[in-house]
């Protein structure tokens, strides 16, 4: 790749690669600047042009996503998206990955993942009110996977519990493809008055630039660039200094101080210093505002002596914010931070000339146009449709009966109860949690706008995506929206976390493109805009790439919290109905993996128009009191969904599944658009009429009764006692 | 007679302060105020609540640093003057570290943080904190802590029991104080205790998290209602009603 121009270059290929750049990118930088960058500048380009910060490979696909819609107060491009959920009340949401740090140091990696996403939401002026985590690990049968999982769970608990933001939901999925490269995506929801939204564009030449929060140390140096690398065996030791260390105590104080600072009305712009630290915050804020900054690193509060300019600029030390404050008001704002025991120093000022000039005392160390850093080149790479993807996981012994098969699927790590995990998270603090973790979606009442509540869920299915990327992307968005709708909430916005392998592999590029197209198609049909998101690429290890894993978090609005539904069967004698499209398949299903030991074939593609009708119908049915309970049918199919409703409600059920002559398919087949719901006998006719007029299929399944789940499906008869179901599910 | 004035102390790292205020003000309409940890006086307050959270990050030991903060001198003075002092969760840990209550907290039996519903039996109904409960009543209340495993030496434990200082005890679904009903391994299933005079109380469960039906239980509301009612009653019984 090295060209003749290299002969007179100031940097070697090794230097350029060490900065995380390609040779062509180095040449591009020289071209843009009309001179050689210095070593510090080169390092800044390295982090800012990383995939993590610059979306070099995903940008052109992300354009497919719908980002506008009713109530969107802030779409992509800020630290978090914001949507109006009640008059004058906005909810900020964002998801972010911390996969690589968590692979290296599960506890701190996960903890700082939570801290980082909290500050993205805080940057919008929102008080964080909930966290959700979507986690992927290798099979818990392996000690190494359990160690990673336990480290990640305690890291999330450590940070989330102390900072006083409830962890209200999420996912925990086990697949061996994640064994070496776990996925840790954290989503945060915040609440903000619509007229008090904070933004990040710097403005007002002469306005002071205020550094606030914790001191800067040597942790997390080059984290953004490292997050965009593949993991190898040496990573664990070599990269540990790229993992940040979080301090939830400082994080909590930072939330309170920042909200108080924003309340003063003198803060012009604010951004957290997360990935790429001071470099990212100064260049992005300047670039967005079309202004420049003059910064003096000598004034940056630091944890240790002897830090170089490069270290100060690249450090990803946690719990730090950068603020632009109105002239003459820096002391007022600084005093608020100091009252909370935090650092607050003016480190520079906004300049009219759009130049980022960074001094270290009297010495000019960086002189760059801000947009040269923020506008990285984009790449179009060849795509190739994957063919013949199939895995034979293992050949487990066949179950002797469908009842045994049900118990086996119900007890599979991905399907089984996650109570042991979520009871380690404080999910009640802030007094909003009406429906706690373990449900289809969490429901939070809004004290600011009673009786309005919001529902949130995050979903993604790597196995489906691996088999059919479009189906996986569309499925993730569809399932999250359906989970939200099952509580009676109307989905209003979403954020996406895209976790893939190396985009430089044509099959991965295909997956990325098609998964995003799937999310876009489903969201467009449901009129749910994607208001922000995160891309994590290069999730590769020596054993290969992860399953491509798009995750989508959806937020919905319940106009009256008292109408909130859960999956639990409520009363003896209630009738059980199946609402939605019947299409289902065993391809890619939990049953196929657990019982038949295969991951192969074509999962059902969601019919986005039909799914949108279902998602729109459920909140209307809930609001009119036509439903007693609702639960989406996902992993494990109808049999597992029915078992879950029984376990949650402490009731048995007697059901008959018609329509298929294959009992396995009828019981365990998975389809994206099905809901198990209950209705009182007297309201059945009204419910059926409403479904029909909405163009949504509905079929009677059975009745809530007794203390066992009895299902007749084609030639199979299954009867399992509630206690047995519970034992299998709770493990 | 003026309404009871309640102080809610905020330490850096407190995270249930806003929740307690929500219940006192928003649910019960009480006259509640925040007091910053650097303040040195609690004059004019009839009750002081130390809320849950991770004061000062719970560095060193849970509650250890908060116990040395300026406001604790005022809490100490208020306690000795007979003002009602209640520590919830981290507040309980602080009262233990400050020596205002006997014993100590160890990490939970399972060595992990636990956030879950528990059942607690109200062992006394003759205290200002519990006068709105019935004796032996079982209340459903959540806990959320990593260090709630109450420990005291044998002498202290027998003194606590003899003096009827154990106010709340974890019980199982059948109302028995068994290991099964105990979320953290606390000795004698202790969930809350009171000092010898009966005006300083510490409890691990969170009554503020179960004071509205929407949140799954209203069993905590009686804690705050009793507290407010007993202050009003006290004020009434003082000649002239003045403070």
Short mmCIF file of C-alpha atoms in Angstrom, two decimals, chain A residues 369-712:
data_model
loop_
_atom_site.label_atom_id
_atom_site.label_comp_id
_atom_site.label_asym_id
_atom_site.label_seq_id
_atom_site.Cartn_x
_atom_site.Cartn_y
_atom_site.Cartn_z
CA UNK A 369 -9.67 22.76 11.45
CA UNK A 370 -12.25 21.00 13.67
CA UNK A 371 -14.12 19.47 10.77
CA UNK A 372 -10.94 17.83 9.49
CA UNK A 373 -11.27 15.61 12.55
CA UNK A 374 -15.02 15.15 12.53
CA UNK A 375 -15.47 14.48 8.84
CA UNK A 376 -13.69 11.21 8.32
CA UNK A 377 -13.61 9.52 4.94
CA UNK A 378 -16.35 6.98 4.32
CA UNK A 379 -15.79 3.61 2.73
CA UNK A 380 -17.80 1.53 0.43
CA UNK A 381 -16.67 -2.04 0.62
CA UNK A 382 -17.68 -4.99 -1.51
CA UNK A 383 -20.64 -7.01 -0.28
CA UNK A 384 -21.30 -10.63 -0.85
CA UNK A 385 -24.42 -12.53 0.06
CA UNK A 386 -23.54 -15.30 2.52
CA UNK A 387 -24.47 -18.72 1.23
CA UNK A 388 -25.00 -22.00 2.98
CA UNK A 389 -24.65 -20.80 6.52
CA UNK A 390 -25.50 -23.64 8.86
CA UNK A 391 -24.22 -24.90 12.18
CA UNK A 392 -24.60 -28.27 13.76
CA UNK A 393 -24.27 -27.29 17.40
CA UNK A 394 -24.18 -30.77 18.92
CA UNK A 395 -26.34 -33.84 18.72
CA UNK A 396 -28.27 -33.93 21.97
CA UNK A 397 -30.35 -36.93 22.92
CA UNK A 398 -33.86 -36.65 21.54
CA UNK A 399 -36.53 -35.88 24.12
CA UNK A 400 -38.87 -38.77 24.88
CA UNK A 401 -41.96 -36.58 24.72
CA UNK A 402 -43.07 -33.11 23.72
CA UNK A 403 -43.48 -32.37 27.43
CA UNK A 404 -39.82 -33.14 27.99
CA UNK A 405 -38.92 -31.01 24.98
CA UNK A 406 -40.88 -28.12 26.46
CA UNK A 407 -39.08 -28.41 29.78
CA UNK A 408 -35.75 -28.55 28.01
CA UNK A 409 -36.43 -25.40 25.97
CA UNK A 410 -37.91 -23.63 29.00
CA UNK A 411 -34.74 -24.38 30.93
CA UNK A 412 -32.37 -23.32 28.13
CA UNK A 413 -30.12 -20.54 29.46
CA UNK A 414 -31.44 -17.99 26.98
CA UNK A 415 -35.10 -18.75 27.73
CA UNK A 416 -34.92 -19.49 31.47
CA UNK A 417 -35.62 -16.99 34.23
CA UNK A 418 -33.09 -14.17 34.59
CA UNK A 419 -34.20 -13.33 38.11
CA UNK A 420 -30.83 -14.27 39.60
CA UNK A 421 -29.30 -11.53 37.46
CA UNK A 422 -31.80 -8.72 37.70
CA UNK A 423 -32.18 -9.00 41.46
CA UNK A 424 -28.56 -7.85 41.59
CA UNK A 425 -29.66 -4.61 39.93
CA UNK A 426 -31.55 -1.93 41.78
CA UNK A 427 -34.59 -1.76 39.52
CA UNK A 428 -36.82 0.26 41.84
CA UNK A 429 -34.92 3.42 42.78
CA UNK A 430 -36.56 6.67 41.56
CA UNK A 431 -40.01 5.19 42.27
CA UNK A 432 -41.13 4.85 38.66
CA UNK A 433 -40.93 1.12 38.03
CA UNK A 434 -44.47 -0.16 37.59
CA UNK A 435 -43.53 -3.28 35.64
CA UNK A 436 -40.16 -4.67 36.68
CA UNK A 437 -37.50 -6.62 34.76
CA UNK A 438 -38.55 -10.04 33.53
CA UNK A 439 -41.59 -8.75 31.66
CA UNK A 440 -41.94 -8.18 27.91
CA UNK A 441 -41.09 -4.54 28.51
CA UNK A 442 -40.49 -2.43 31.60
CA UNK A 443 -43.14 0.16 32.40
CA UNK A 444 -42.17 3.40 34.12
CA UNK A 445 -44.70 5.93 35.32
CA UNK A 446 -43.82 9.56 34.66
CA UNK A 447 -44.18 11.59 37.84
CA UNK A 448 -43.83 14.68 35.65
CA UNK A 449 -46.94 13.89 33.60
CA UNK A 450 -49.37 11.57 35.39
CA UNK A 451 -51.05 9.31 34.41
CA UNK A 452 -48.68 8.90 31.47
CA UNK A 453 -46.18 6.05 31.55
CA UNK A 454 -43.53 4.83 29.16
CA UNK A 455 -42.61 1.27 28.25
CA UNK A 456 -39.16 0.22 27.08
CA UNK A 457 -37.72 -2.97 25.65
CA UNK A 458 -34.55 -3.98 23.86
CA UNK A 459 -34.33 -6.95 21.53
CA UNK A 460 -32.07 -8.56 19.01
CA UNK A 461 -31.55 -12.02 17.56
CA UNK A 462 -28.07 -12.84 16.28
CA UNK A 463 -29.00 -16.33 15.16
CA UNK A 464 -31.78 -15.05 12.93
CA UNK A 465 -29.55 -12.28 11.59
CA UNK A 466 -26.80 -14.75 10.75
CA UNK A 467 -29.25 -16.83 8.77
CA UNK A 468 -30.98 -13.86 7.15
CA UNK A 469 -29.70 -10.38 7.88
CA UNK A 470 -32.82 -8.55 6.76
CA UNK A 471 -35.00 -10.86 8.86
CA UNK A 472 -32.75 -10.24 11.87
CA UNK A 473 -32.78 -6.45 11.55
CA UNK A 474 -36.49 -6.21 10.86
CA UNK A 475 -37.10 -8.81 13.56
CA UNK A 476 -35.18 -6.89 16.23
CA UNK A 477 -37.17 -3.71 15.63
CA UNK A 478 -40.43 -5.63 15.30
CA UNK A 479 -39.93 -7.64 18.47
CA UNK A 480 -38.94 -4.66 20.61
CA UNK A 481 -41.96 -2.72 19.35
CA UNK A 482 -44.24 -5.71 19.95
CA UNK A 483 -42.89 -6.14 23.48
CA UNK A 484 -43.68 -2.50 24.17
CA UNK A 485 -47.13 -2.82 22.57
CA UNK A 486 -47.90 -5.87 24.73
CA UNK A 487 -47.84 -3.61 27.80
CA UNK A 488 -50.44 -1.41 26.14
CA UNK A 489 -47.97 1.26 25.07
CA UNK A 490 -47.76 2.88 21.65
CA UNK A 491 -44.20 2.70 20.27
CA UNK A 492 -42.90 6.19 19.49
CA UNK A 493 -39.14 6.00 18.97
CA UNK A 494 -36.19 3.65 18.84
CA UNK A 495 -32.43 3.53 19.11
CA UNK A 496 -30.29 0.85 17.50
CA UNK A 497 -27.10 -0.90 18.57
CA UNK A 498 -25.39 -2.57 15.63
CA UNK A 499 -22.85 -5.23 16.57
CA UNK A 500 -21.03 -6.87 13.70
CA UNK A 501 -17.70 -8.36 12.75
CA UNK A 502 -15.20 -6.77 10.40
CA UNK A 503 -16.96 -4.74 7.68
CA UNK A 504 -13.97 -5.38 5.48
CA UNK A 505 -15.26 -8.91 5.01
CA UNK A 506 -17.78 -8.86 2.15
CA UNK A 507 -20.25 -11.15 3.93
CA UNK A 508 -20.23 -8.96 7.02
CA UNK A 509 -20.76 -5.89 4.88
CA UNK A 510 -23.74 -7.65 3.33
CA UNK A 511 -25.09 -8.49 6.79
CA UNK A 512 -24.63 -4.92 8.00
CA UNK A 513 -26.34 -3.45 4.96
CA UNK A 514 -29.29 -5.82 5.01
CA UNK A 515 -29.81 -5.78 8.76
CA UNK A 516 -30.00 -1.99 8.68
CA UNK A 517 -32.37 -2.19 5.72
CA UNK A 518 -34.53 -4.56 7.77
CA UNK A 519 -34.60 -2.21 10.74
CA UNK A 520 -35.45 0.64 8.38
CA UNK A 521 -38.29 -1.23 6.68
CA UNK A 522 -39.85 -2.36 9.94
CA UNK A 523 -39.50 1.05 11.61
CA UNK A 524 -40.89 2.86 8.61
CA UNK A 525 -43.94 0.58 8.51
CA UNK A 526 -44.55 1.09 12.25
CA UNK A 527 -43.76 4.81 12.00
CA UNK A 528 -41.17 4.47 14.72
CA UNK A 529 -38.20 6.75 14.01
CA UNK A 530 -34.66 5.76 14.96
CA UNK A 531 -33.46 8.81 16.88
CA UNK A 532 -29.90 7.69 17.50
CA UNK A 533 -27.74 4.66 17.85
CA UNK A 534 -24.37 3.04 17.99
CA UNK A 535 -22.23 0.93 15.70
CA UNK A 536 -19.72 -1.61 16.98
CA UNK A 537 -17.73 -3.33 14.26
CA UNK A 538 -14.71 -5.62 14.27
CA UNK A 539 -16.30 -7.93 16.84
CA UNK A 540 -13.93 -10.68 15.86
CA UNK A 541 -11.65 -13.02 17.71
CA UNK A 542 -9.28 -15.76 16.59
CA UNK A 543 -12.23 -18.18 16.53
CA UNK A 544 -14.17 -16.00 14.14
CA UNK A 545 -16.81 -13.36 13.98
CA UNK A 546 -19.79 -12.99 16.31
CA UNK A 547 -23.26 -13.62 15.01
CA UNK A 548 -24.22 -10.31 13.39
CA UNK A 549 -26.33 -8.75 16.14
CA UNK A 550 -28.45 -5.70 15.58
CA UNK A 551 -30.28 -4.69 18.75
CA UNK A 552 -33.12 -2.26 18.87
CA UNK A 553 -34.49 -0.52 21.93
CA UNK A 554 -38.01 0.84 21.53
CA UNK A 555 -39.81 3.28 23.76
CA UNK A 556 -43.58 3.54 23.87
CA UNK A 557 -46.15 5.74 25.54
CA UNK A 558 -49.05 4.58 27.69
CA UNK A 559 -51.47 7.43 28.12
CA UNK A 560 -52.82 5.89 31.33
CA UNK A 561 -50.53 3.79 33.47
CA UNK A 562 -53.50 2.01 35.03
CA UNK A 563 -54.07 0.28 31.67
CA UNK A 564 -50.62 -1.33 31.71
CA UNK A 565 -50.65 -5.05 30.95
CA UNK A 566 -48.25 -7.84 31.78
CA UNK A 567 -47.86 -11.35 30.42
CA UNK A 568 -49.28 -12.98 33.56
CA UNK A 569 -52.55 -14.86 33.25
CA UNK A 570 -54.96 -13.07 35.55
CA UNK A 571 -58.03 -15.15 36.23
CA UNK A 572 -59.47 -18.63 36.09
CA UNK A 573 -61.86 -18.88 33.18
CA UNK A 574 -60.28 -16.12 31.09
CA UNK A 575 -60.05 -17.11 27.44
CA UNK A 576 -56.70 -17.38 25.72
CA UNK A 577 -56.37 -16.05 22.19
CA UNK A 578 -53.58 -15.85 19.66
CA UNK A 579 -53.49 -12.46 17.98
CA UNK A 580 -51.43 -11.88 14.84
CA UNK A 581 -50.06 -13.67 11.80
CA UNK A 582 -49.75 -17.43 12.09
CA UNK A 583 -46.54 -17.80 10.08
CA UNK A 584 -43.91 -19.67 12.07
CA UNK A 585 -40.87 -21.82 11.39
CA UNK A 586 -38.45 -23.99 13.30
CA UNK A 587 -35.54 -22.59 11.24
CA UNK A 588 -33.34 -20.53 13.52
CA UNK A 589 -35.58 -21.29 16.50
CA UNK A 590 -34.57 -21.99 20.05
CA UNK A 591 -36.03 -25.48 19.65
CA UNK A 592 -33.89 -26.17 16.60
CA UNK A 593 -30.80 -25.21 18.56
CA UNK A 594 -31.60 -26.80 21.91
CA UNK A 595 -33.42 -29.94 20.89
CA UNK A 596 -32.23 -30.64 17.35
CA UNK A 597 -28.77 -29.16 17.63
CA UNK A 598 -28.91 -27.10 14.48
CA UNK A 599 -28.85 -23.46 13.43
CA UNK A 600 -29.86 -23.45 9.78
CA UNK A 601 -32.47 -22.57 7.23
CA UNK A 602 -34.60 -19.50 6.76
CA UNK A 603 -36.38 -17.93 9.71
CA UNK A 604 -39.74 -16.30 9.03
CA UNK A 605 -39.41 -12.81 7.59
CA UNK A 606 -41.66 -10.35 9.31
CA UNK A 607 -44.49 -8.95 7.17
CA UNK A 608 -43.84 -5.36 8.18
CA UNK A 609 -47.25 -4.03 7.17
CA UNK A 610 -49.13 -6.77 9.03
CA UNK A 611 -46.82 -6.35 12.02
CA UNK A 612 -47.45 -2.61 12.10
CA UNK A 613 -51.20 -3.30 12.23
CA UNK A 614 -50.70 -5.62 15.20
CA UNK A 615 -48.46 -3.17 17.03
CA UNK A 616 -50.99 -0.37 16.50
CA UNK A 617 -53.93 -2.53 17.58
CA UNK A 618 -52.66 -3.74 20.96
CA UNK A 619 -52.51 -0.34 22.72
CA UNK A 620 -56.02 0.41 21.49
CA UNK A 621 -57.29 -2.90 22.87
CA UNK A 622 -55.54 -2.28 26.19
CA UNK A 623 -56.89 1.26 26.48
CA UNK A 624 -60.42 -0.04 25.97
CA UNK A 625 -60.00 -2.68 28.65
CA UNK A 626 -60.43 -5.59 26.25
CA UNK A 627 -57.32 -7.46 27.36
CA UNK A 628 -56.43 -9.14 30.65
CA UNK A 629 -52.85 -9.96 29.66
CA UNK A 630 -50.59 -9.96 26.60
CA UNK A 631 -47.29 -11.64 25.82
CA UNK A 632 -45.35 -11.77 22.59
CA UNK A 633 -44.41 -15.19 21.27
CA UNK A 634 -40.65 -15.28 20.80
CA UNK A 635 -37.89 -17.74 21.71
CA UNK A 636 -39.35 -21.21 22.21
CA UNK A 637 -42.56 -20.52 20.32
CA UNK A 638 -46.15 -20.83 21.47
CA UNK A 639 -45.57 -23.57 24.02
CA UNK A 640 -42.94 -21.55 25.85
CA UNK A 641 -45.00 -18.36 25.63
CA UNK A 642 -47.98 -20.14 27.21
CA UNK A 643 -45.76 -21.62 29.90
CA UNK A 644 -44.35 -18.17 30.70
CA UNK A 645 -47.85 -16.70 31.06
CA UNK A 646 -48.79 -19.58 33.38
CA UNK A 647 -45.67 -19.22 35.53
CA UNK A 648 -46.04 -15.44 35.80
CA UNK A 649 -49.71 -15.68 36.71
CA UNK A 650 -49.65 -18.80 38.89
CA UNK A 651 -52.42 -20.30 36.73
CA UNK A 652 -52.64 -23.34 34.50
CA UNK A 653 -54.21 -23.41 31.05
CA UNK A 654 -55.87 -25.79 28.61
CA UNK A 655 -55.17 -25.03 24.95
CA UNK A 656 -55.56 -26.50 21.52
CA UNK A 657 -53.35 -25.35 18.66
CA UNK A 658 -54.88 -25.97 15.26
CA UNK A 659 -53.62 -25.21 11.80
CA UNK A 660 -50.48 -27.32 11.63
CA UNK A 661 -50.17 -31.07 11.30
CA UNK A 662 -46.63 -30.96 12.67
CA UNK A 663 -46.72 -30.83 16.48
CA UNK A 664 -43.12 -29.61 16.79
CA UNK A 665 -43.82 -26.71 14.47
CA UNK A 666 -47.10 -25.92 16.18
CA UNK A 667 -45.60 -25.94 19.68
CA UNK A 668 -42.13 -24.55 19.14
CA UNK A 669 -42.11 -22.79 15.78
CA UNK A 670 -41.18 -19.12 15.95
CA UNK A 671 -42.82 -16.28 14.08
CA UNK A 672 -42.35 -12.56 14.59
CA UNK A 673 -45.94 -11.33 14.80
CA UNK A 674 -47.83 -13.39 17.37
CA UNK A 675 -49.22 -12.47 20.76
CA UNK A 676 -50.75 -14.69 23.42
CA UNK A 677 -53.46 -12.66 25.13
CA UNK A 678 -56.31 -13.28 27.51
CA UNK A 679 -59.78 -11.81 27.56
CA UNK A 680 -62.76 -12.26 29.82
CA UNK A 681 -65.49 -14.44 28.37
CA UNK A 682 -67.91 -11.52 28.10
CA UNK A 683 -65.52 -9.46 26.02
CA UNK A 684 -64.37 -12.10 23.58
CA UNK A 685 -66.86 -11.10 20.88
CA UNK A 686 -65.85 -7.45 21.12
CA UNK A 687 -62.16 -8.38 20.97
CA UNK A 688 -62.62 -10.57 17.91
CA UNK A 689 -64.60 -7.84 16.16
CA UNK A 690 -61.90 -5.27 16.86
CA UNK A 691 -59.15 -7.53 15.56
CA UNK A 692 -61.11 -8.34 12.40
CA UNK A 693 -61.86 -4.71 11.62
CA UNK A 694 -58.16 -3.88 12.10
CA UNK A 695 -57.21 -6.65 9.68
CA UNK A 696 -55.38 -8.64 12.35
CA UNK A 697 -55.98 -12.40 12.59
CA UNK A 698 -57.21 -13.75 15.91
CA UNK A 699 -57.82 -17.33 16.99
CA UNK A 700 -59.07 -18.93 20.18
CA UNK A 701 -56.46 -21.05 21.90
CA UNK A 702 -58.05 -22.15 25.13
CA UNK A 703 -58.85 -21.21 28.68
CA UNK A 704 -57.01 -20.29 31.88
CA UNK A 705 -57.70 -23.00 34.45
CA UNK A 706 -56.24 -25.46 36.92
CA UNK A 707 -52.63 -25.90 37.91
CA UNK A 708 -51.17 -27.48 34.80
CA UNK A 709 -50.49 -26.45 31.24
CA UNK A 710 -52.28 -28.80 28.85
CA UNK A 711 -51.81 -28.36 25.11
CA UNK A 712 -53.15 -30.43 22.25
#
